[in-house]
Coordinates of C-alpha atoms and ligand atoms in Angstrom, one line a residue:
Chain A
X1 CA 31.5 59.4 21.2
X2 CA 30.3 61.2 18.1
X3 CA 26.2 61.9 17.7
X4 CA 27.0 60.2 14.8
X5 CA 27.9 56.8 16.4
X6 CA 25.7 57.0 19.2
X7 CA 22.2 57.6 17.1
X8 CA 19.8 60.8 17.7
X9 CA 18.4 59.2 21.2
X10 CA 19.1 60.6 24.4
X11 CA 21.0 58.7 26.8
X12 CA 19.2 58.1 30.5
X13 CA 21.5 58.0 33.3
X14 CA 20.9 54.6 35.8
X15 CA 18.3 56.2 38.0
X16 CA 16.4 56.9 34.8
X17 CA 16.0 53.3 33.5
X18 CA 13.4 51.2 34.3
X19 CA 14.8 48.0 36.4
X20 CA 15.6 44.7 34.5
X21 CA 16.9 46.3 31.3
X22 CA 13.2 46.4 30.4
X23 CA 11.9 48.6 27.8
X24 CA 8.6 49.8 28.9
X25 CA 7.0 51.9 25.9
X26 CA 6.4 50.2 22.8
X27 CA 7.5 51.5 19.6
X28 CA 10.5 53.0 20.9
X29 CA 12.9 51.5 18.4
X30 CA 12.0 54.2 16.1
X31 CA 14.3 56.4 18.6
X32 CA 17.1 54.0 18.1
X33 CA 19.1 55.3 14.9
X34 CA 20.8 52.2 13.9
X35 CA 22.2 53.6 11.5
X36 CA 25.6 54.4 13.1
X37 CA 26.4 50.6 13.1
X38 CA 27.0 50.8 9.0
X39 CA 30.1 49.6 8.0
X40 CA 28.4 49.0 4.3
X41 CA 25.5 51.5 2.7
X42 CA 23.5 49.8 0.2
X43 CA 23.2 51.5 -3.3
X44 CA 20.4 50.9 -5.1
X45 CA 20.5 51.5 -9.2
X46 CA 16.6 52.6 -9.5
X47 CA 16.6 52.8 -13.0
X48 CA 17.1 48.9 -13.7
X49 CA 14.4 48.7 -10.5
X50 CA 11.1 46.9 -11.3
X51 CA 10.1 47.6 -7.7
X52 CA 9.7 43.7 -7.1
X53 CA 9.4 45.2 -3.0
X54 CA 11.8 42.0 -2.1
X55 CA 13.9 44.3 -0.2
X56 CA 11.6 45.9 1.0
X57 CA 9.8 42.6 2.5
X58 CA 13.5 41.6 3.6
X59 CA 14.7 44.4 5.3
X60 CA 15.0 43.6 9.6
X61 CA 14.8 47.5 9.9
X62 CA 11.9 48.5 7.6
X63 CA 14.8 51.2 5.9
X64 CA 14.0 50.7 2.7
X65 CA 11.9 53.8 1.2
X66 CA 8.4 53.1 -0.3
X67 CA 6.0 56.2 -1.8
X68 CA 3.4 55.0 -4.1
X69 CA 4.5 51.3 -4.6
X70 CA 7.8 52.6 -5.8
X71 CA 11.0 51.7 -4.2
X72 CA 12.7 55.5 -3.9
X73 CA 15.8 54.6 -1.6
X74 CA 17.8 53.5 1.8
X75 CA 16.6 55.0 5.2
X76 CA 19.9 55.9 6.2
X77 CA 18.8 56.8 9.6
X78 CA 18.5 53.5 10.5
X79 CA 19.8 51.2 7.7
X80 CA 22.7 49.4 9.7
X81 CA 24.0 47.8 6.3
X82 CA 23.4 44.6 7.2
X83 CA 23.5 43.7 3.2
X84 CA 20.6 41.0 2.7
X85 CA 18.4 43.4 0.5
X86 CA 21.9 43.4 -2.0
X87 CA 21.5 39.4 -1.3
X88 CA 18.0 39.6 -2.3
X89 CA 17.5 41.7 -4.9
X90 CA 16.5 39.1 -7.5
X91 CA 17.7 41.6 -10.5
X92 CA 20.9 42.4 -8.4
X93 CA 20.4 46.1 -8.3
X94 CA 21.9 46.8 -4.8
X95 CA 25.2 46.9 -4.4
X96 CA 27.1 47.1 -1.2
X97 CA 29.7 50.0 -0.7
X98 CA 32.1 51.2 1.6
X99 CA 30.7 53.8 3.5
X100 CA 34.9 55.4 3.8
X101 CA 33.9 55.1 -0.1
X102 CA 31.0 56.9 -0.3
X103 CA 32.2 59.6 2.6
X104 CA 35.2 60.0 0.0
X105 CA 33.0 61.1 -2.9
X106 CA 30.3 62.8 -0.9
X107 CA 32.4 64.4 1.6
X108 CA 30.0 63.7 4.4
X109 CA 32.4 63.2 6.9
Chain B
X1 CA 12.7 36.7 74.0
X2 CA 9.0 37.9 73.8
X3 CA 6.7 36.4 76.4
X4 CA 4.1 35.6 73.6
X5 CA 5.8 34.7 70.8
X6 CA 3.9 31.2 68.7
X7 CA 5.6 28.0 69.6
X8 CA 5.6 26.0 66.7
X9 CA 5.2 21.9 66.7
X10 CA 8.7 20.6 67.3
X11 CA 9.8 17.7 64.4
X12 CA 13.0 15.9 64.2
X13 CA 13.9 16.7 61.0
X14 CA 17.1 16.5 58.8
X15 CA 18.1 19.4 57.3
X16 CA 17.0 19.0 53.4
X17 CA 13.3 18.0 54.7
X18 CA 13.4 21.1 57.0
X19 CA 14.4 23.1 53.7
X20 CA 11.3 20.8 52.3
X21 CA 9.0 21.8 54.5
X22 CA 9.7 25.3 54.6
X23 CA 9.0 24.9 51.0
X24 CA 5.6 23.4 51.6
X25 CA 4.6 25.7 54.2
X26 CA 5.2 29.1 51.5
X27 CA 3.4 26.7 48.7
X28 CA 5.2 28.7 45.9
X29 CA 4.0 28.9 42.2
X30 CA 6.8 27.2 41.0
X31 CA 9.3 25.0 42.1
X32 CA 12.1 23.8 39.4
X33 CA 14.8 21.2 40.9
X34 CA 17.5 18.4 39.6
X35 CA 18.1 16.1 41.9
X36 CA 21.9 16.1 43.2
X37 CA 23.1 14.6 46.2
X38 CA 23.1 16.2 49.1
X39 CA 20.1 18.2 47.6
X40 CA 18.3 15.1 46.9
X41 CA 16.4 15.1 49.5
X42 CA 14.8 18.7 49.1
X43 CA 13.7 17.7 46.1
X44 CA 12.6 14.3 46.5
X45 CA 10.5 15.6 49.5
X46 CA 9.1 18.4 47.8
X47 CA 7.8 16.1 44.6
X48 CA 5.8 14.1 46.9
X49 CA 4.2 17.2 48.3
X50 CA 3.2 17.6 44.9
X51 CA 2.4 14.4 44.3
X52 CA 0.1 14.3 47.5
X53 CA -1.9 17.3 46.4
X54 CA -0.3 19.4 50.0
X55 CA 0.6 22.2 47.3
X56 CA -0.7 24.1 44.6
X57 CA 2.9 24.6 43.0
X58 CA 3.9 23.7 39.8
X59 CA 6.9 20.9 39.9
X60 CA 9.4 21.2 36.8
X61 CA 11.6 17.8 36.9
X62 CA 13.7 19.3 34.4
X63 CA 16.6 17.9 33.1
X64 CA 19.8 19.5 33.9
X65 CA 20.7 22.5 36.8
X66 CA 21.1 25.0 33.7
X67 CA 17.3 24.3 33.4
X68 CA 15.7 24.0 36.6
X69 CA 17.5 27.9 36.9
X70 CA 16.2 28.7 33.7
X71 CA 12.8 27.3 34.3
X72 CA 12.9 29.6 37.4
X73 CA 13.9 32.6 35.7
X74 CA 11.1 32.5 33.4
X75 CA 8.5 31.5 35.7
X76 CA 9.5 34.2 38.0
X77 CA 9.4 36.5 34.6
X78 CA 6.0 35.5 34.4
X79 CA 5.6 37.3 37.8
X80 CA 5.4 33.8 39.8
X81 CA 7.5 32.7 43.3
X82 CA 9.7 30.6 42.3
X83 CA 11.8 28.3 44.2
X84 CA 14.7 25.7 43.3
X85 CA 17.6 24.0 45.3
X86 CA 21.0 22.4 44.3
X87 CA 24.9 21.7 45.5
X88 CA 28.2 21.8 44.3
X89 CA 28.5 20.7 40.7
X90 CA 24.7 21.5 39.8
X91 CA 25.4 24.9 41.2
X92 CA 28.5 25.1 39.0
X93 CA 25.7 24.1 35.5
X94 CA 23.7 26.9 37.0
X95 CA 26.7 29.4 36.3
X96 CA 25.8 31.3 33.8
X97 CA 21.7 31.3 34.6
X98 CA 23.1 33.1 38.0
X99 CA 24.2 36.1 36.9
X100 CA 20.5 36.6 34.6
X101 CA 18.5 36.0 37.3
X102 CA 19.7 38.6 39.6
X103 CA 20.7 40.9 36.7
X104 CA 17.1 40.6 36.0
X105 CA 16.5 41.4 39.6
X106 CA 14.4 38.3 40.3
X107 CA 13.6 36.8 43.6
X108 CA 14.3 33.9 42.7
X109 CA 14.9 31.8 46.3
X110 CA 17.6 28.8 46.1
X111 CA 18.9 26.3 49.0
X112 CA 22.5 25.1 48.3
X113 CA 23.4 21.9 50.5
X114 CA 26.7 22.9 49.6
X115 CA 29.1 20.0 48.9
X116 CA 32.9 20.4 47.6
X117 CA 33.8 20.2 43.9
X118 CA 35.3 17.6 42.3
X119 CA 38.1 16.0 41.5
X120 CA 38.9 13.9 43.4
X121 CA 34.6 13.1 43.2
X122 CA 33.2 14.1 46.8
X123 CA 29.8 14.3 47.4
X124 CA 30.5 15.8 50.8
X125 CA 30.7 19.5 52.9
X126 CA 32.8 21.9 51.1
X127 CA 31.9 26.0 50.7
X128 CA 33.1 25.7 47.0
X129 CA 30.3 26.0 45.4
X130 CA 28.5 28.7 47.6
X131 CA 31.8 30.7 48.1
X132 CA 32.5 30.5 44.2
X133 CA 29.5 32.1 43.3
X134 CA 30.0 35.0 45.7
X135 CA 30.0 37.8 43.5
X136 CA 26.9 36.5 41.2
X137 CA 24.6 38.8 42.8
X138 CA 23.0 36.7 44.9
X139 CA 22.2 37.1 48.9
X140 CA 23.7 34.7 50.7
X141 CA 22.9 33.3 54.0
X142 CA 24.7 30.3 55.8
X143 CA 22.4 28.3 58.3
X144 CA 24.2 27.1 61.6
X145 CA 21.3 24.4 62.7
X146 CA 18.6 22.6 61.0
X147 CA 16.5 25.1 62.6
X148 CA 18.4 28.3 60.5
X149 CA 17.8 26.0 57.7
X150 CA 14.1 26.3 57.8
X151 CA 14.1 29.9 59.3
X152 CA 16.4 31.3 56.6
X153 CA 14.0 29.7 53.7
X154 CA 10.8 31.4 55.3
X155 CA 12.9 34.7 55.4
X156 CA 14.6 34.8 52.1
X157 CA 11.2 34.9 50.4
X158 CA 9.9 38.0 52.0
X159 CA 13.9 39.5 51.4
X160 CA 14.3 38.6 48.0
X161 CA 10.9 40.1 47.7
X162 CA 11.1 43.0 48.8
X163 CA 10.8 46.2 46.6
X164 CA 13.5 47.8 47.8
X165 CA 15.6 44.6 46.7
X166 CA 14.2 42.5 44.4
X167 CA 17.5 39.9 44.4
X168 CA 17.6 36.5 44.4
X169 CA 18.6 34.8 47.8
X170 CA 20.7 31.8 48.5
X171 CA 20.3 29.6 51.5
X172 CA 23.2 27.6 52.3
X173 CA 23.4 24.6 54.2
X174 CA 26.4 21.9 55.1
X175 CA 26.2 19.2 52.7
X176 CA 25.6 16.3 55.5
X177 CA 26.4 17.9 58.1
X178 CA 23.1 19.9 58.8
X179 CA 21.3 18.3 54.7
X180 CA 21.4 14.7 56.6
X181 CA 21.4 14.4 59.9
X182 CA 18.2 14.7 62.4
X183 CA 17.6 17.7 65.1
X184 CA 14.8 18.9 66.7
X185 CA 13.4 22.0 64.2
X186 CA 10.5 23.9 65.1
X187 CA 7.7 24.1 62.5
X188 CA 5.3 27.2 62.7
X189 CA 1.9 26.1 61.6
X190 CA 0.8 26.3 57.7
X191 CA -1.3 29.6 58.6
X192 CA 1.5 31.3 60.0
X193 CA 3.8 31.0 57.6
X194 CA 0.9 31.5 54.6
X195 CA 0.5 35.2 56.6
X196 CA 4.1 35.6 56.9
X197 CA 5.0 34.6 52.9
X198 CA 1.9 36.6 51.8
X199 CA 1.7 36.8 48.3
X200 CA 4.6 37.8 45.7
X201 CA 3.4 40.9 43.2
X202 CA 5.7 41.1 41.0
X203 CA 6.0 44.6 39.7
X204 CA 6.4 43.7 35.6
X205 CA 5.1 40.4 34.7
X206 CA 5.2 38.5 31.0
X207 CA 1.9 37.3 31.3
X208 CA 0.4 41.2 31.7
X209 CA -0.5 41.2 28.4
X210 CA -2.6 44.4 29.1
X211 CA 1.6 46.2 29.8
X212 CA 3.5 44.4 27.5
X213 CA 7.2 45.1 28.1
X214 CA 10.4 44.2 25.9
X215 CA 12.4 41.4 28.0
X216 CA 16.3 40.7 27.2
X217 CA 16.8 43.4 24.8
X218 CA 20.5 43.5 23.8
X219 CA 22.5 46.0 25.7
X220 CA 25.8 47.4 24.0
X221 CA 28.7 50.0 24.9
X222 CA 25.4 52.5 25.3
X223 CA 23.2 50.8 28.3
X224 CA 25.2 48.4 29.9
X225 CA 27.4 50.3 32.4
X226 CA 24.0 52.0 33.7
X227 CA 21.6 48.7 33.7
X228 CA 24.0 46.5 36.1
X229 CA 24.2 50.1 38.3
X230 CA 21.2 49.1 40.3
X231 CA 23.1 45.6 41.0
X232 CA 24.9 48.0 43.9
X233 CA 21.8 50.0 45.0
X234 CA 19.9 46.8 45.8
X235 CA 22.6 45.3 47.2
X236 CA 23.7 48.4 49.5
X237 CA 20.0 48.4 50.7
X238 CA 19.9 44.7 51.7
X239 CA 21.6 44.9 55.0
X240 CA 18.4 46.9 56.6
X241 CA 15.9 44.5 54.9
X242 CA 17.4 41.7 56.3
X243 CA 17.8 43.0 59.5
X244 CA 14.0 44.1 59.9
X245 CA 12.8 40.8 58.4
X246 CA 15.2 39.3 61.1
X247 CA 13.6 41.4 64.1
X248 CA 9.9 41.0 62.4
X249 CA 10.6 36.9 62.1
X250 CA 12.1 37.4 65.9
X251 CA 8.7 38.9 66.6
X252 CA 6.6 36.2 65.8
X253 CA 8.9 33.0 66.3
X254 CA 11.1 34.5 69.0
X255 CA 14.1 33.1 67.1
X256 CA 15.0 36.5 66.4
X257 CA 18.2 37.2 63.4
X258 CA 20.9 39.3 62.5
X259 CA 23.8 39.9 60.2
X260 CA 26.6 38.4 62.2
X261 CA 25.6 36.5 65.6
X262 CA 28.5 37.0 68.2
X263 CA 28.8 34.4 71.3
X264 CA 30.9 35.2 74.2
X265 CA 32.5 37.7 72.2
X266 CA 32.2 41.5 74.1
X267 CA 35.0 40.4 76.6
X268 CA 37.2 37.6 74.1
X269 CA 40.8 38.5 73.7
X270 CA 40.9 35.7 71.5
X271 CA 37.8 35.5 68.6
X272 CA 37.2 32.6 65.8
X273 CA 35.0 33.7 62.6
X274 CA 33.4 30.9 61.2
X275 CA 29.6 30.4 58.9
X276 CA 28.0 27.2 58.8
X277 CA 27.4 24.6 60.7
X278 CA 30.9 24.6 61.9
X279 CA 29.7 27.3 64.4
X280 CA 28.4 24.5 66.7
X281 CA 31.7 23.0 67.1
X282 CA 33.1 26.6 67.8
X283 CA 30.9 27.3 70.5
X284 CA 31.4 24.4 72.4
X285 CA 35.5 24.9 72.1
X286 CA 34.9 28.4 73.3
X287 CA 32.9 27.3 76.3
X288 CA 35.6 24.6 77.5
X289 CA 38.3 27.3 77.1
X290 CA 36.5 29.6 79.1
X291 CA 35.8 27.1 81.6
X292 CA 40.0 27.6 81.7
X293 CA 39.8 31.1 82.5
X294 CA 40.6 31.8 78.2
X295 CA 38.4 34.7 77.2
X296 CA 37.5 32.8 73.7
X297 CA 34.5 34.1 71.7
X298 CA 32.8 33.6 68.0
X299 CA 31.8 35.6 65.3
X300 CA 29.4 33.9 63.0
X301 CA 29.1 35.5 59.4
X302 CA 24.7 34.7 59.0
X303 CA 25.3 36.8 55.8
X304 CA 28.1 37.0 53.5
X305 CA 26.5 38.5 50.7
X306 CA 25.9 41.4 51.3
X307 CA 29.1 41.4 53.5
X308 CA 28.4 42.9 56.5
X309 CA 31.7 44.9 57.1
X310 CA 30.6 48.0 59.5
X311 CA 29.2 45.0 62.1
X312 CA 32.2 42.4 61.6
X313 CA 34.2 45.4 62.4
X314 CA 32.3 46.5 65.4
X315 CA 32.2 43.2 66.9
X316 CA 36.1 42.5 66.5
X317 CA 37.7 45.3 67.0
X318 CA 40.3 45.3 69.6
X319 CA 40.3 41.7 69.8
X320 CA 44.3 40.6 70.1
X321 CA 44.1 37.8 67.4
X322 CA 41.1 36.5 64.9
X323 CA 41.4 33.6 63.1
X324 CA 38.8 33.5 60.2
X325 CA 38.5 29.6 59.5
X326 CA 37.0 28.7 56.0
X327 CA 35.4 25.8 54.5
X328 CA 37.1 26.4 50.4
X329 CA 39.7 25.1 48.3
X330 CA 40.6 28.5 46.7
X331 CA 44.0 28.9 44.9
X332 CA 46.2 31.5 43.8
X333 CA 45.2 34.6 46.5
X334 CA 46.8 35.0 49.6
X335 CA 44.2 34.1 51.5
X336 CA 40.3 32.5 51.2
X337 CA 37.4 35.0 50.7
X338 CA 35.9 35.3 54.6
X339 CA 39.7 36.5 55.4
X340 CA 39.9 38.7 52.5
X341 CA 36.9 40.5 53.2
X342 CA 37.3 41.3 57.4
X343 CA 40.8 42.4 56.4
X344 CA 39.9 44.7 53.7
X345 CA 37.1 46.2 56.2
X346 CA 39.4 46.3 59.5
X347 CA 41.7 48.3 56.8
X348 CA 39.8 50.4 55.2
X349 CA 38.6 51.4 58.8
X350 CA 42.1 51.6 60.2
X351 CA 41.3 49.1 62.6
X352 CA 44.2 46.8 63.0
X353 CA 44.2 43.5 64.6
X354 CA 46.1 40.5 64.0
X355 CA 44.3 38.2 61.6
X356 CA 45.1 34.4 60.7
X357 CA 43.8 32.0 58.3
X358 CA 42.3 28.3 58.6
X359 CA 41.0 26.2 55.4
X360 CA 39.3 23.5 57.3
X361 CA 36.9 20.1 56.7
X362 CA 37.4 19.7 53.2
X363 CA 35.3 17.3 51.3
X364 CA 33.4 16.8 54.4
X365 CA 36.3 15.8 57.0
X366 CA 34.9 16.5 60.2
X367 CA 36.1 19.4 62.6
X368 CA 35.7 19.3 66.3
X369 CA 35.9 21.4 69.5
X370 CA 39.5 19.9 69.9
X371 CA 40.4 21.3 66.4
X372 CA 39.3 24.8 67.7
X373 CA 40.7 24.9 70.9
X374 CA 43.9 24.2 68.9
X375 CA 43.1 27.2 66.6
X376 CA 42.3 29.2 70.0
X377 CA 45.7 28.2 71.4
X378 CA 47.5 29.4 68.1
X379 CA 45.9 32.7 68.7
X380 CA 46.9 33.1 72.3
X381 CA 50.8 32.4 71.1
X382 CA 50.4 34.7 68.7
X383 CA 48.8 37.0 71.0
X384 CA 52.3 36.3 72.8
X385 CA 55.1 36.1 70.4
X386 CA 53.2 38.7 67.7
X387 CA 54.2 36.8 65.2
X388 CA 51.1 35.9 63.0
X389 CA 53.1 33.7 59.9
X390 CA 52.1 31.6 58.7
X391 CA 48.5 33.7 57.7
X392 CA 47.5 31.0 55.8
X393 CA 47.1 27.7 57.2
X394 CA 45.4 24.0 57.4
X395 CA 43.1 22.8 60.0
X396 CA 42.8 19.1 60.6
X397 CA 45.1 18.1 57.6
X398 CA 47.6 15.4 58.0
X399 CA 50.9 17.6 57.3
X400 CA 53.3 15.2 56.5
Ligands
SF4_501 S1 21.4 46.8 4.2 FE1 20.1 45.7 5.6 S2 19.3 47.3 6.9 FE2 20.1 48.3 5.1 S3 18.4 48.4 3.7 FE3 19.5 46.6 3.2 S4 18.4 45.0 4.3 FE4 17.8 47.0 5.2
SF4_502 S1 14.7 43.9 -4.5 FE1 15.9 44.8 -6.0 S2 14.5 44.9 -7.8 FE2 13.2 44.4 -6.0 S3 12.5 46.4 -5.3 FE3 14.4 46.0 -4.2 S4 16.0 47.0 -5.4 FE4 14.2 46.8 -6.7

């Protein structure tokens, strides 16, 4: 499996986990890049943005971007394009693409 | 036998109130139970020890099997002892809860007064349900007596609790034949067994709130493979912790307990494996056919789960013929679990002795010393003519 699909966090073997499937330390999620799940990337058009923060009140993985009350963008890093922001938005500025789409234009991959 | 060891107060007792009492005498947290027939009992029992203010447990009468697992799950979650019993179909409900409670690594401890599966509807002995669930992570032990009933109880709790295991522990029990009928058990006083039980510490617990801990977290192609891991460890470690419960137990009660039990077996030609309470019947067919000069002899499985191959091995190698008799209504392999397992350890051991299989007392049909002697026979032809087909057969079934 690429890093890419298997997020920045580095896999324990058996001996290493703690029994139950429990996780132990709080906070951890922020290790777990959910990001690889993305099937969809939200775009967002800032310009027609009024910064409303509804996405960023909706958002189950805190990845939208905040800096001075301003909405500036996805966290990509964990953003796992789930799509209810786009749902949200009440002036419909998100919209949903394909990340083969955007890995066409940007060449990321 | 140790020249001290306690005597306890004898009671004639059927087997679900021994199961009862056992339950009493550990006092646990939490005790969540549906009533099923041949379980009833246990249960009924039990609620008016609660009822009577004789224990400090919480009683769940909850409302399905699925539930009173569930209920135990969390309680046990919630770093209580927790203690349920069912049968047959309410095992079947408890299915999928199961798996999550040894998964999770509880000790959960469960009686099962096993009783066959329907249809056609029989409330009586099979394995089925016990048997079915063999590979849900559980420890299994199978009582012979009234008295292993009770004994087995007192001991799960301190396997199932044990660090080195931390699994949940099933105590079977013939539905009827040992659930309902009346022998002499002896009961160690409450003290004793408070000593012996101690008290559970669970090593993560819900209601820490000073350690919370993430419970049930979703597990994907990343952690799953290497979270049910353990599942093996614990199990490959449970042989030794039973045995030195079963030597520490023997210690203080002089009833002292093993993986497998043998009887008149060192010098048998001839050797029946059996669990349950069938083993009485066994025993008394082997002493007849000794009386004859027929060097018969018994294996009794105590434990299935974890299957004790090295010692079933040990104790039946170079017999001439075993017949493994077995209380299920399996279909489609080519033989019932018990068989399968001694023949893949004689196998993987390259030990090689010829091996026959009975499926016997269905739905509670009775089987008696006769019935063996007749299985013994059928080993001593085979013993004779080598020939071993048919491996599969039927004891005490009207073939025509
Ligand atoms: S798609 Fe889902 S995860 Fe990504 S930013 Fe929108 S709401 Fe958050
Ligand atoms: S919900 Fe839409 S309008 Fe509101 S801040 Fe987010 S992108 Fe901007």
């Amino acid at each position: 499996m690429s890093d890419r699909l298997r997020g920045k966090m580095p896999e324990k073997g058996w001996k290493e986990l703690p029994i139950r499937g429990l996780i132990i330390e709080p906070g951890n999620s922020v290790n777990y890049e959910t990001g690889s799940w993305r099937a969809l990337r939200p775009i967002i058009n800032l310009e027609k943005c009024p910064h409303c923060m509804f996405c960023w009140l909706f958002c189950p993985d805190g990845s939208i971007i905040v800096k001075n009350s301003q909405v500036t963008g996805v966290d990509l890093r964990y953003c796992k394009g789930c799509g209810i922001c786009a749902v949200e938005c009440p002036r419909q500025v998100i919209t949903m693409v394909e990340e083969a789409e955007v890995a066409k234009e940007t060449n990321v991959w | 036998m140790s020249g001290n060891r306690l005597k306890g107060e004898l009671k004639a007792l059927e087997g679900d109130n021994a199961v009862a009492e056992a339950m009493r005498q550990i006092n646990p947290d939490v005790v969540a139970a549906y009533p099923i027939t041949p379980q009833t009992e246990i249960v009924m029992t039990f609620s008016e020890f609660v009822a009577n203010g004789l224990v400090d447990t919480e009683f769940l009468a909850v409302e399905s099997e699925h539930a009173a697992l569930s209920a135990c799950i969390g309680a046990a979650l919630a770093g209580a002892r927790a203690l349920t019993a069912t049968c047959g179909p309410g095992l079947a409900l408890m299915w999928e809860m199961l798996w999550i409670a040894s998964s999770w690594r509880l000790p959960i401890i469960m009686n099962v007064v096993n009783r066959a599966f329907s249809s056609p509807l029989n409330i009586l002995c099979s394995h089925d349900d016990a048997m079915g669930s063999r590979d849900a992570g559980w420890i299994q032990l199978y009582a012979e007596s009234q008295q292993e009933a009770y004994d087995n109880t007192l001991q799960a709790v301190r396997i199932a609790e044990h660090p080195d295991i931390l699994l949940p522990v099933m105590c079977c029990l013939d539905g009827f034949v040992l659930g309902h009928t009346l022998e002499p058990v002896e009961v160690l006083p409450d003290e004793v067994v408070k000593e012996w039980a101690g008290t559970y510490n669970p090593c993560y617990s819900l209601l820490d709130i000073d350690h919370p801990v993430t419970y049930g977290a979703a597990d994907f192609t990343d952690y799953y493979f290497e979270h049910k891991r353990p599942q093996w460890e614990a199990m490959e470690r449970a042989p030794k912790v039973i045995l030195d419960i079963g030597e520490e137990f023997g210690k203080v009660t002089g009833r002292y307990y093993h993986l497998v039990d043998s009887y008149r077996l060192d010098d048998a030609d001839v050797a029946v494996v059996v669990l349950g309470a069938t083993s009485g019947a066994v025993r008394v067919a082997v002493d007849r056919l000794r009386k004859n000069g027929i060097k018969a002899g018994m294996l009794k499985l105590r434990c299935f789960r974890p299957f004790p191959a090295q010692q079933v091995v040990q104790a039946l190698q170079g017999k001439k013929a075993v017949a493994i008799l077995e209380r299920v209504a399996f279909f489609g392999a080519e033989a019932s679990p018990v068989f399968l397992e001694v023949a893949t350890a004689f196998y993987l051991r390259g030990v090689s002795t010829k091996l026959i299989n009975y499926t016997y007392g269905l739905g509670g049909r009775d089987t008696v010393p006769g019935q063996i002697c007749g299985v013994f026979q059928d080993l001593i032809d085979i013993t004779q003519t080598g020939k071993t087909e048919p491996i599969f057969r039927y004891l005490g079934l009207r073939d025509f």
